[in-house]
CSV table of C-alpha atoms in Angstrom, one decimal:
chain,number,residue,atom,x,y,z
F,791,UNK,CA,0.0,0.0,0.0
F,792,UNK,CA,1.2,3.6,-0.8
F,793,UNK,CA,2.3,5.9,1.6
F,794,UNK,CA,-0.8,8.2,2.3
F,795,UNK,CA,0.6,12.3,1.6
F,796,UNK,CA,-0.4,14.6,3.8
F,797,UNK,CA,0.0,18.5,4.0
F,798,UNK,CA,-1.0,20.5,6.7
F,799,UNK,CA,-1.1,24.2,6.7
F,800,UNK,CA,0.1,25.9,9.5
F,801,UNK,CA,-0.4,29.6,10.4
F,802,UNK,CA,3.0,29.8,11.9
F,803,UNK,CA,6.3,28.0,12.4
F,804,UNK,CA,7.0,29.1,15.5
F,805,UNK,CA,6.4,27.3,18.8
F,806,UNK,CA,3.0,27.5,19.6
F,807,UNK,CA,0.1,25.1,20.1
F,808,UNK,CA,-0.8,24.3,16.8
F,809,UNK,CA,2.4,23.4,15.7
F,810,UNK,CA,3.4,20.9,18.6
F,811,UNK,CA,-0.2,19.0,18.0
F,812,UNK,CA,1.1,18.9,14.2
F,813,UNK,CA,4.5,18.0,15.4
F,814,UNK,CA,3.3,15.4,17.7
F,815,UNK,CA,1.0,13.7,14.9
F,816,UNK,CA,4.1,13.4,12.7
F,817,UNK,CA,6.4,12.1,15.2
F,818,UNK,CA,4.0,9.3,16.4
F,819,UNK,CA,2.6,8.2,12.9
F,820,UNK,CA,6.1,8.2,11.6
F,821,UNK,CA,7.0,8.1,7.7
F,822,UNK,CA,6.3,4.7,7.2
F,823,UNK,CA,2.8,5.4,6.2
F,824,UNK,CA,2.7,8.7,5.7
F,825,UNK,CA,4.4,11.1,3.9
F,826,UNK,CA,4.4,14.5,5.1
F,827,UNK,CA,4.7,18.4,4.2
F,828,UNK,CA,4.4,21.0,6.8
F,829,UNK,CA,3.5,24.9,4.8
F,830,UNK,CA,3.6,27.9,6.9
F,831,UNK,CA,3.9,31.1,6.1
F,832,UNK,CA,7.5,32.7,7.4
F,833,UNK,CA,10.7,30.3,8.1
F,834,UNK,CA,11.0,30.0,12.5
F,835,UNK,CA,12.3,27.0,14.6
F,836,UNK,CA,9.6,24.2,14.0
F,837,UNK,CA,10.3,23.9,10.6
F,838,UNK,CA,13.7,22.5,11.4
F,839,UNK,CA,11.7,20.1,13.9
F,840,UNK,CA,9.4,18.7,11.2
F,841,UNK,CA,12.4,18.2,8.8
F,842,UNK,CA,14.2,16.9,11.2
F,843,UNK,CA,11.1,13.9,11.5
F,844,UNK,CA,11.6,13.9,8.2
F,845,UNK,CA,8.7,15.7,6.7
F,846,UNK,CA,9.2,18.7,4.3
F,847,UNK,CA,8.8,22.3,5.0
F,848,UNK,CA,7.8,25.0,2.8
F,849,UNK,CA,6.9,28.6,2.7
F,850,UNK,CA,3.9,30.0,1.2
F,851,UNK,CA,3.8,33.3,2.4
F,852,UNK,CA,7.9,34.6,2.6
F,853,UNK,CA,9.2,34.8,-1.1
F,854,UNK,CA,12.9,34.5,-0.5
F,855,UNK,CA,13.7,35.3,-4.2
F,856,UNK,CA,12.2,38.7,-3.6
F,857,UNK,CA,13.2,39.3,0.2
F,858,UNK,CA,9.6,39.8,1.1
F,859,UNK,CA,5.8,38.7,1.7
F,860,UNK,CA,4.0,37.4,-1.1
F,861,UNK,CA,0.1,38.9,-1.9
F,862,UNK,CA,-2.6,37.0,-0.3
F,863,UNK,CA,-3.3,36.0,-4.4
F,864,UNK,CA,0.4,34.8,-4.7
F,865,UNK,CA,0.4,33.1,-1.6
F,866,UNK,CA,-2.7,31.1,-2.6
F,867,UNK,CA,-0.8,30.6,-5.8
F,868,UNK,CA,2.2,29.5,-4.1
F,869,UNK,CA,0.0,26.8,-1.6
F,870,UNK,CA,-1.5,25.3,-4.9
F,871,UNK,CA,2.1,24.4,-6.7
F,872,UNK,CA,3.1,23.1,-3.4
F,873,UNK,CA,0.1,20.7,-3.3
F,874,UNK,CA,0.2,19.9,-7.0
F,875,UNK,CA,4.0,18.9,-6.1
F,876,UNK,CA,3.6,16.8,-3.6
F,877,UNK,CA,0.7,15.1,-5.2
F,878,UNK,CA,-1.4,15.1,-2.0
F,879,UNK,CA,-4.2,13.0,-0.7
F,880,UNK,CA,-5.1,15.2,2.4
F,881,UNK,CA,-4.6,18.5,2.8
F,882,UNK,CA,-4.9,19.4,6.4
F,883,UNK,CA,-5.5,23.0,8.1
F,884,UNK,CA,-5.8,24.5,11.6
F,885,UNK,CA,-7.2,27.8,11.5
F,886,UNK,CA,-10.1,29.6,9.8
F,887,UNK,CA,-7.7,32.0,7.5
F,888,UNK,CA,-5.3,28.6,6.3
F,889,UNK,CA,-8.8,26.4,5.5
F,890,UNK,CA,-10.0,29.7,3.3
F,891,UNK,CA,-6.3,30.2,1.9
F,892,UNK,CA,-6.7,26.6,0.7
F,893,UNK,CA,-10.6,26.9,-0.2
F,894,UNK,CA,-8.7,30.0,-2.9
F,895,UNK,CA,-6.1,27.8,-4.0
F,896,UNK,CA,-7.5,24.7,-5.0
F,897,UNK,CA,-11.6,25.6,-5.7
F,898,UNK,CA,-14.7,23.4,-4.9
F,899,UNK,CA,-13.1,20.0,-6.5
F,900,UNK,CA,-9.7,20.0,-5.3
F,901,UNK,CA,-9.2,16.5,-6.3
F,902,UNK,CA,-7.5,15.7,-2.9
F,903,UNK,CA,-9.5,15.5,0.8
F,904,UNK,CA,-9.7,18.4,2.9
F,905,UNK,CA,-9.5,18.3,6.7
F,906,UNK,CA,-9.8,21.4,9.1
F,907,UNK,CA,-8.7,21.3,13.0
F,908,UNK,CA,-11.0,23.5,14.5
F,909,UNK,CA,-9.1,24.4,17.5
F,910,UNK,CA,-10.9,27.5,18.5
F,911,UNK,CA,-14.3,28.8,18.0
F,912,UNK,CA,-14.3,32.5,17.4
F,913,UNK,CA,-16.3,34.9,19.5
F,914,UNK,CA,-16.9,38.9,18.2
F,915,UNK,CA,-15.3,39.9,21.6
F,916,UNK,CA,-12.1,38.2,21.1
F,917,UNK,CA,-10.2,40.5,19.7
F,918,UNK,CA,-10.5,43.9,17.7
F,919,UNK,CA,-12.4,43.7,14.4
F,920,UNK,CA,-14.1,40.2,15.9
F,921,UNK,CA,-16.8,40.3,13.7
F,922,UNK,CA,-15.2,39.8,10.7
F,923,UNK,CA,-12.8,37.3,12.3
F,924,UNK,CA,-16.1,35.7,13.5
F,925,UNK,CA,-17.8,35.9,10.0
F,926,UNK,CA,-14.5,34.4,8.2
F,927,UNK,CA,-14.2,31.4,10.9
F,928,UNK,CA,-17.7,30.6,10.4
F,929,UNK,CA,-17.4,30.7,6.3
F,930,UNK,CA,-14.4,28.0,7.1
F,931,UNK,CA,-16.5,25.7,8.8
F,932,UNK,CA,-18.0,24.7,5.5
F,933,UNK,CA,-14.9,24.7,3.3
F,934,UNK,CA,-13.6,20.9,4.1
F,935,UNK,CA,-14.8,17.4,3.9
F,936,UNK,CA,-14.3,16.4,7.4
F,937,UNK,CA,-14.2,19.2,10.4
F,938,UNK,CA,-12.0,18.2,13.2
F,939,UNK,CA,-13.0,19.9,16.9
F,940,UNK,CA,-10.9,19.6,19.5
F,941,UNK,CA,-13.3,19.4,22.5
F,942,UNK,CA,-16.7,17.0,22.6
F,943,UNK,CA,-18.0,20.4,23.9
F,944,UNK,CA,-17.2,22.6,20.6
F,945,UNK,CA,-18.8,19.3,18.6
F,946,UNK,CA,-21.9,19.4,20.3
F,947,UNK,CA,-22.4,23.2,19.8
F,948,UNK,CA,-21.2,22.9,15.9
F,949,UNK,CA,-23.8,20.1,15.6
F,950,UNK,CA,-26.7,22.9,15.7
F,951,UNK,CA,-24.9,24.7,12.4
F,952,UNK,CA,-27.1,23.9,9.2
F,953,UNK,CA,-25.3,21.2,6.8
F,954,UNK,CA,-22.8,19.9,10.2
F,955,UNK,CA,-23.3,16.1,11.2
F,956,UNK,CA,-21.8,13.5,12.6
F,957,UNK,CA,-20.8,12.4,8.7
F,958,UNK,CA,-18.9,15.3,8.1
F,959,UNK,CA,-17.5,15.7,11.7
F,960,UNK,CA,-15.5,13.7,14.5
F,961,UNK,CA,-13.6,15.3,17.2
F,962,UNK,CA,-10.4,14.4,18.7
F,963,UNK,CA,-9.0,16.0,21.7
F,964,UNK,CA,-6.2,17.4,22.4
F,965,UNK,CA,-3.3,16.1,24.1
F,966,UNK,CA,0.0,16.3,24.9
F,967,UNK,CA,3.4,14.4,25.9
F,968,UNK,CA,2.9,14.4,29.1
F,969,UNK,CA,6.4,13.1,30.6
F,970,UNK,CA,7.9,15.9,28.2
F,971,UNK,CA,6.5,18.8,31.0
F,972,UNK,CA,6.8,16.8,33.8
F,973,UNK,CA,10.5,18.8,35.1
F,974,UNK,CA,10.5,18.7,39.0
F,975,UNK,CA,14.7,18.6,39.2
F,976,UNK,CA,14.2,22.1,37.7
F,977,UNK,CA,12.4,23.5,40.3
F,978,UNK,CA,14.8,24.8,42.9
F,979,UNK,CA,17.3,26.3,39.4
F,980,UNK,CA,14.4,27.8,38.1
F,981,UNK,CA,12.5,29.9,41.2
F,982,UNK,CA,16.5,31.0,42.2
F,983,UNK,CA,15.9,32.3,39.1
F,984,UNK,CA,13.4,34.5,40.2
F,985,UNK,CA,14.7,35.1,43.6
F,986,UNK,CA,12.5,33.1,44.9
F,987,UNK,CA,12.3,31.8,48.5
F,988,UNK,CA,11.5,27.7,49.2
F,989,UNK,CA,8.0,28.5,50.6
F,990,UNK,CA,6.8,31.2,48.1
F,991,UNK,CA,3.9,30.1,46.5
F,992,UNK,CA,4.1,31.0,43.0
F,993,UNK,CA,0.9,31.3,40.4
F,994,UNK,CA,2.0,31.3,36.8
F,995,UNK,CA,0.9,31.2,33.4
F,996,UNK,CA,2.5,31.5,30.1
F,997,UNK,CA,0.6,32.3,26.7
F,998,UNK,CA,0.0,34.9,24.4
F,999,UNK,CA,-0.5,38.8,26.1
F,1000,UNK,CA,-3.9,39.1,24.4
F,1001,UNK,CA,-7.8,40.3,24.9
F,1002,UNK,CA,-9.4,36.8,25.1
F,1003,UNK,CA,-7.1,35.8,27.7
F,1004,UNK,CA,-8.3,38.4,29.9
F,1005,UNK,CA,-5.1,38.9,31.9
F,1006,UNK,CA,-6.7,41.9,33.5
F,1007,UNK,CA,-9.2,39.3,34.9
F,1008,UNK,CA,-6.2,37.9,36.3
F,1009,UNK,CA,-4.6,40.9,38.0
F,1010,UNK,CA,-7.9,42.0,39.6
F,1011,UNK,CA,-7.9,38.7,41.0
F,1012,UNK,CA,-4.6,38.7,42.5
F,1013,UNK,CA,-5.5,42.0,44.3
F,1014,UNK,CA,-7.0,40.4,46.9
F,1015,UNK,CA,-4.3,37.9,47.6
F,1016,UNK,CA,-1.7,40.3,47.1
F,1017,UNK,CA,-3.4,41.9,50.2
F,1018,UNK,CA,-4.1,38.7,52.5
F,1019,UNK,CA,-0.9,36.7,51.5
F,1020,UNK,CA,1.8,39.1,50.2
F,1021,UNK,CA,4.9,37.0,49.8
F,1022,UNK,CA,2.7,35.1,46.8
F,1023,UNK,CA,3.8,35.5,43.3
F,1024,UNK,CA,2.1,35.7,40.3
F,1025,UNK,CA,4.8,35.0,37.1
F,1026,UNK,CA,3.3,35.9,33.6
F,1027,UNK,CA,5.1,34.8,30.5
F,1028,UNK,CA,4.8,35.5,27.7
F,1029,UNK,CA,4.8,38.6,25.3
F,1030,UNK,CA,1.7,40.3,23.1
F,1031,UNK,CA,0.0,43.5,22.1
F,1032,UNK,CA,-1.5,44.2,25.6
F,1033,UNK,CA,2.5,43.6,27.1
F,1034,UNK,CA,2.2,47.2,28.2
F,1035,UNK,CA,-0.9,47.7,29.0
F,1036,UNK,CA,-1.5,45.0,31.4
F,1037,UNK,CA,2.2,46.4,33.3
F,1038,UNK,CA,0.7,49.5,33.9
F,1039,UNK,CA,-2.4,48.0,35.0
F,1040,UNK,CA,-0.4,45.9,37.7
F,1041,UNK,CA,0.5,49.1,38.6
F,1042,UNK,CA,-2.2,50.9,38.9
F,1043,UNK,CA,-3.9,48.0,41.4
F,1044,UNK,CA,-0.9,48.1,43.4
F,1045,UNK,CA,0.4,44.6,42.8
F,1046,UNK,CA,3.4,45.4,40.6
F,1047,UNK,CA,5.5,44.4,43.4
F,1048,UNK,CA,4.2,41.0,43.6
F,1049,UNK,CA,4.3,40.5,39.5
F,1050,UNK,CA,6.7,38.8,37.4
F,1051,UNK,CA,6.8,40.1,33.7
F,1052,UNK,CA,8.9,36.9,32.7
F,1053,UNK,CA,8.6,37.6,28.8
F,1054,UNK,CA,9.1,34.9,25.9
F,1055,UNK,CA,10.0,31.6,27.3
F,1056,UNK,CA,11.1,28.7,25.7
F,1057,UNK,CA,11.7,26.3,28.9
F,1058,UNK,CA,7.9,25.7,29.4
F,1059,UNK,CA,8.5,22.2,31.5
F,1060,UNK,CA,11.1,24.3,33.7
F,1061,UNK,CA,8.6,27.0,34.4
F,1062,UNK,CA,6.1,24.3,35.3
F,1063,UNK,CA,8.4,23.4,37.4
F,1064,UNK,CA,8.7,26.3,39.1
F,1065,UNK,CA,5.2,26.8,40.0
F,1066,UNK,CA,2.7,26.0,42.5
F,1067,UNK,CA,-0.7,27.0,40.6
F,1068,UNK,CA,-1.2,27.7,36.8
F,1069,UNK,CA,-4.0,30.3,36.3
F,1070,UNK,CA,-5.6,30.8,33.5
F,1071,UNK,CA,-8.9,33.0,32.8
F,1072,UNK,CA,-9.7,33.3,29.3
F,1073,UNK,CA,-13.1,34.1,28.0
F,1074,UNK,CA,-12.5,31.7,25.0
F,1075,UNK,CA,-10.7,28.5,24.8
F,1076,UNK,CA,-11.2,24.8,22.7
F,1077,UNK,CA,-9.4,22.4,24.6
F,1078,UNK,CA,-6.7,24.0,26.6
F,1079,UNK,CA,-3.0,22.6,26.0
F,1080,UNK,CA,-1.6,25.2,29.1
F,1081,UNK,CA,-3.6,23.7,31.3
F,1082,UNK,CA,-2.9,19.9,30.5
F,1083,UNK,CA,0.7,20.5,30.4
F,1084,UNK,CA,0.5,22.3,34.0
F,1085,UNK,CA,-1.7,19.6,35.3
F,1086,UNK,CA,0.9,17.0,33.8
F,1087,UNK,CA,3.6,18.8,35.7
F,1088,UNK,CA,1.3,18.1,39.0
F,1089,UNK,CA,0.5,21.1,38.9
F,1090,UNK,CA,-3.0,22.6,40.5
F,1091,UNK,CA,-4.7,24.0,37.1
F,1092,UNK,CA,-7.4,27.3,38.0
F,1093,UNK,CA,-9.4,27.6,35.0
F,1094,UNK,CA,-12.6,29.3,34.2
F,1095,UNK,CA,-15.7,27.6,32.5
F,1096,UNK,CA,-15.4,27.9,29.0
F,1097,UNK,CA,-15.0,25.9,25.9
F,1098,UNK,CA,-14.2,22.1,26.5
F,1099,UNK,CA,-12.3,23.0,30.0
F,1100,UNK,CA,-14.9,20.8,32.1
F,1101,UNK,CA,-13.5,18.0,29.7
F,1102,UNK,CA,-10.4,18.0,31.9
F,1103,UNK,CA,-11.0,20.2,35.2
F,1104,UNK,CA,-13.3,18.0,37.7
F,1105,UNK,CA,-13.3,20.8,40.1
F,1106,UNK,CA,-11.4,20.1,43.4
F,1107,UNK,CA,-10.0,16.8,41.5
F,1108,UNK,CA,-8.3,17.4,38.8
F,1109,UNK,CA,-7.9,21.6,39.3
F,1110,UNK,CA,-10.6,24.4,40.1
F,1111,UNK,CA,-13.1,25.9,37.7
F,1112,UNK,CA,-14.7,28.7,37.9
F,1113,UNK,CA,-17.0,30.8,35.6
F,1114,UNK,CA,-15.6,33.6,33.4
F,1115,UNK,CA,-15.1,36.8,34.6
F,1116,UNK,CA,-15.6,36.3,38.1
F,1117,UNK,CA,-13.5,37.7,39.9
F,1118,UNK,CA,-13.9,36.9,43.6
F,1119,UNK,CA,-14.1,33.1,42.4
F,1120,UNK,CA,-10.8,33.6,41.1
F,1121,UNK,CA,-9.1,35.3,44.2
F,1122,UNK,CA,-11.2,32.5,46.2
F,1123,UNK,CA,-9.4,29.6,44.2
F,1124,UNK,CA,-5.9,31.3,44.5
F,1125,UNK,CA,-6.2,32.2,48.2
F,1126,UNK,CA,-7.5,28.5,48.8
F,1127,UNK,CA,-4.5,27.2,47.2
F,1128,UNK,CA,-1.9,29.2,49.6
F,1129,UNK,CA,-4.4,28.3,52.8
F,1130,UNK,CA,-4.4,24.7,51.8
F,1131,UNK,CA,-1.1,23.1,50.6
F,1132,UNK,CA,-2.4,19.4,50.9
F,1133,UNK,CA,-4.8,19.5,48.7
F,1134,UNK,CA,-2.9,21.3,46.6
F,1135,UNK,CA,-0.1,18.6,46.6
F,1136,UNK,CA,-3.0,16.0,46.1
F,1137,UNK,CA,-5.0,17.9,43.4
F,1138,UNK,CA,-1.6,18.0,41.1
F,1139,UNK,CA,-0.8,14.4,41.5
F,1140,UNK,CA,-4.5,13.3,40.6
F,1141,UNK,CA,-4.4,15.7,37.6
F,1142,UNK,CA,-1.3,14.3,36.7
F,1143,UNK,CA,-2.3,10.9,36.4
F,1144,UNK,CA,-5.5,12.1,35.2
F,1145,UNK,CA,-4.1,13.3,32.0
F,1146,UNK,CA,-1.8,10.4,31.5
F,1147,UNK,CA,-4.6,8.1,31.3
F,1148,UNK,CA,-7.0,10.1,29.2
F,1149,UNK,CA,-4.8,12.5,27.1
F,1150,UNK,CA,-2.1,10.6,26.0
F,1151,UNK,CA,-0.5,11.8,22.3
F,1152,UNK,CA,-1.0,8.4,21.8
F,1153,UNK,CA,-4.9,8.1,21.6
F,1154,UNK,CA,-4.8,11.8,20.2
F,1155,UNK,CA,-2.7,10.5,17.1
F,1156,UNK,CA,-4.5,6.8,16.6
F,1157,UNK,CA,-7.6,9.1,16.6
F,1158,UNK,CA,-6.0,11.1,13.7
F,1159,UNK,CA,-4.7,8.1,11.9
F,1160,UNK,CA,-8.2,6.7,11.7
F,1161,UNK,CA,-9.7,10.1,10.4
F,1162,UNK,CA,-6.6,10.0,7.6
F,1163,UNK,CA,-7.6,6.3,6.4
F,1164,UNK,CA,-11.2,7.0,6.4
F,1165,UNK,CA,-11.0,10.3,4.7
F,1166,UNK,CA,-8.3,8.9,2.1
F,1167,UNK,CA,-11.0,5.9,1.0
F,1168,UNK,CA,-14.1,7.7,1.2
């Protein structure tokens, strides 16, 4: 039997979470099988990774004969010779603007199979201009032959859109490498980092500086245990177009002293590590990879009620949920977690071995090995 060629387009080569689920799907279906491409749109370190697992990377966007961008035209032009090259069977996307990128370069009968990861549902309040990014995602739900969500939660809610069914959609959930996060002998290295004493709790998170992740949220929380605890820490990393913004904010509330602006990171198992609580308290989410790979570190997870979250927070067992913008709630969780350091220490190991058992990379990637085969011989 013939190898089966797959190309995914990615938004990005840079780390991020797309491109480690894309990275993790060619590492654990191997080349035997499959032959792969990886397209994105500017060269950045994870196209070396998925050459070096022996798939092929290739810019659509950067024209390096030129020095610059290509057109959105050009760039459509460029995705088709790629796919006419490589002959492919499936061609695989991951955001709304790469599924309608692909939609303009190939028409209504490609003559390959398309498949769209819908990793994030977008709401008008997202971001600026959400609207329109809410229009275009909806316009790429119908612009594939089989629609991927990453949470049982986003499935349901996409099985109320006209012309979506269970024939034209599966989910698979996310998942991650679980042991690759899990970093204790980093700890004590990591928090000297930060000056840290041995019995500073730390809260952390690390992600992109940006509206839906309501970071404010975040620091209004950590007013109040700034106040009743202030030797706790609260480490953000990460970097984004409300970097600013959100520092003078700290400011402003009067917890800048107990705030760590860590910037870009790299070493996310280390800073894991390092931690005693991840936070998180977006507004929008599909299935959260932050929050499994905190909660694989043994870490407690705080995350708010949105998306497919409830898929892997049981609160008070696997980490604490608590409903969107609330703010109190928050505070409660994060104050509960200084007050109470055995349950925290027990709520991190059960979410640990919670997320070993049911999101293994392993079930995510048979799940998308299935999907391939039955889309390739429909």
């Amino acid at each position: 039997m013939s190898r089966i060629k797959v190309l995914h387009v990615v938004p990005t080569f840079n780390d991020c979470s797309i491109t480690r689920i894309v990275q993790n799907i060619i590492e654990h279906l191997g080349t035997e099988e499959y032959d792969w491409v990886v397209v994105g749109p500017e060269p950045a370190e994870m196209a070396d990774v998925y050459e070096k697992l022996g798939a092929k990377a290739q810019l659509y966007s950067f024209d390096a004969s030129v020095g610059h961008n290509r057109s959105k035209m050009d760039q459509a032009k460029a995705l088709k010779g790629y796919i006419t090259e490589h002959n492919s069977d499936i061609v695989h996307t991951h955001t709304p603007t790469t599924t309608i990128l692909t939609w303009l370069a190939t028409g209504l009968k490609p003559g390959f199979k398309r498949m769209y990861t819908k990793h994030l549902l977008t709401n008008p309040g997202d971001r600026k201009w959400g609207w329109i990014y809410t229009l275009v995602d909806r316009i790429s739900l119908y612009q594939t032959e089989l629609l991927v969500p990453v949470s049982k939660t986003m499935s349901q809610l996409l099985l109320n859109y006209p012309g979506l069914n269970s024939k034209n959609m599966q989910p698979v959930q996310n998942a991650i490498n679980h042991n690759y996060f899990y970093a204790p002998e980093e700890r004590e290295a990591c928090r000297a980092e930060f000056g840290l004493a041995p019995d500073q709790v730390l809260f952390g998170f690390a992600g992109r500086l940006e509206k839906m992740k309501r970071l404010d949220l975040m620091l209004e929380g950590f007013v109040d245990v700034h106040k009743k605890h202030p030797e706790a820490r609260l480490l953000i990393a990460g970097v984004g177009s409300l970097e600013q913004e959100l520092k003078d904010y700290a400011t402003n509330l009067g917890v800048s002293e107990g705030v760590i602006w860590a910037g870009w990171r790299s070493d996310i198992p280390r800073l894991l590590a390092a931690f005693d609580v991840y936070v998180q308290s977006s507004v929008n989410e599909g299935l959260s990879l932050s929050l499994l790979e905190a909660m694989a570190a043994t870490k407690v997870a705080v995350g708010t009620d949105v998306g497919g979250i409830h898929e892997i927070i049981e609160d008070h067992k696997t980490g604490i949920i608590i409903p969107p913008y609330d703010i109190k709630a928050l505070a409660n969780a994060m104050n509960e977690m200084i007050e109470n350091p055995d349950l925290r220490l027990q709520i991190g190991q059960t979410a640990r071995e919670f997320v070993d058992k049911h999101f293994s990379v392993a079930r995510m990637t048979s799940d998308y090995d299935r999907l391939y085969h039955q889309l390739v011989n429909k």
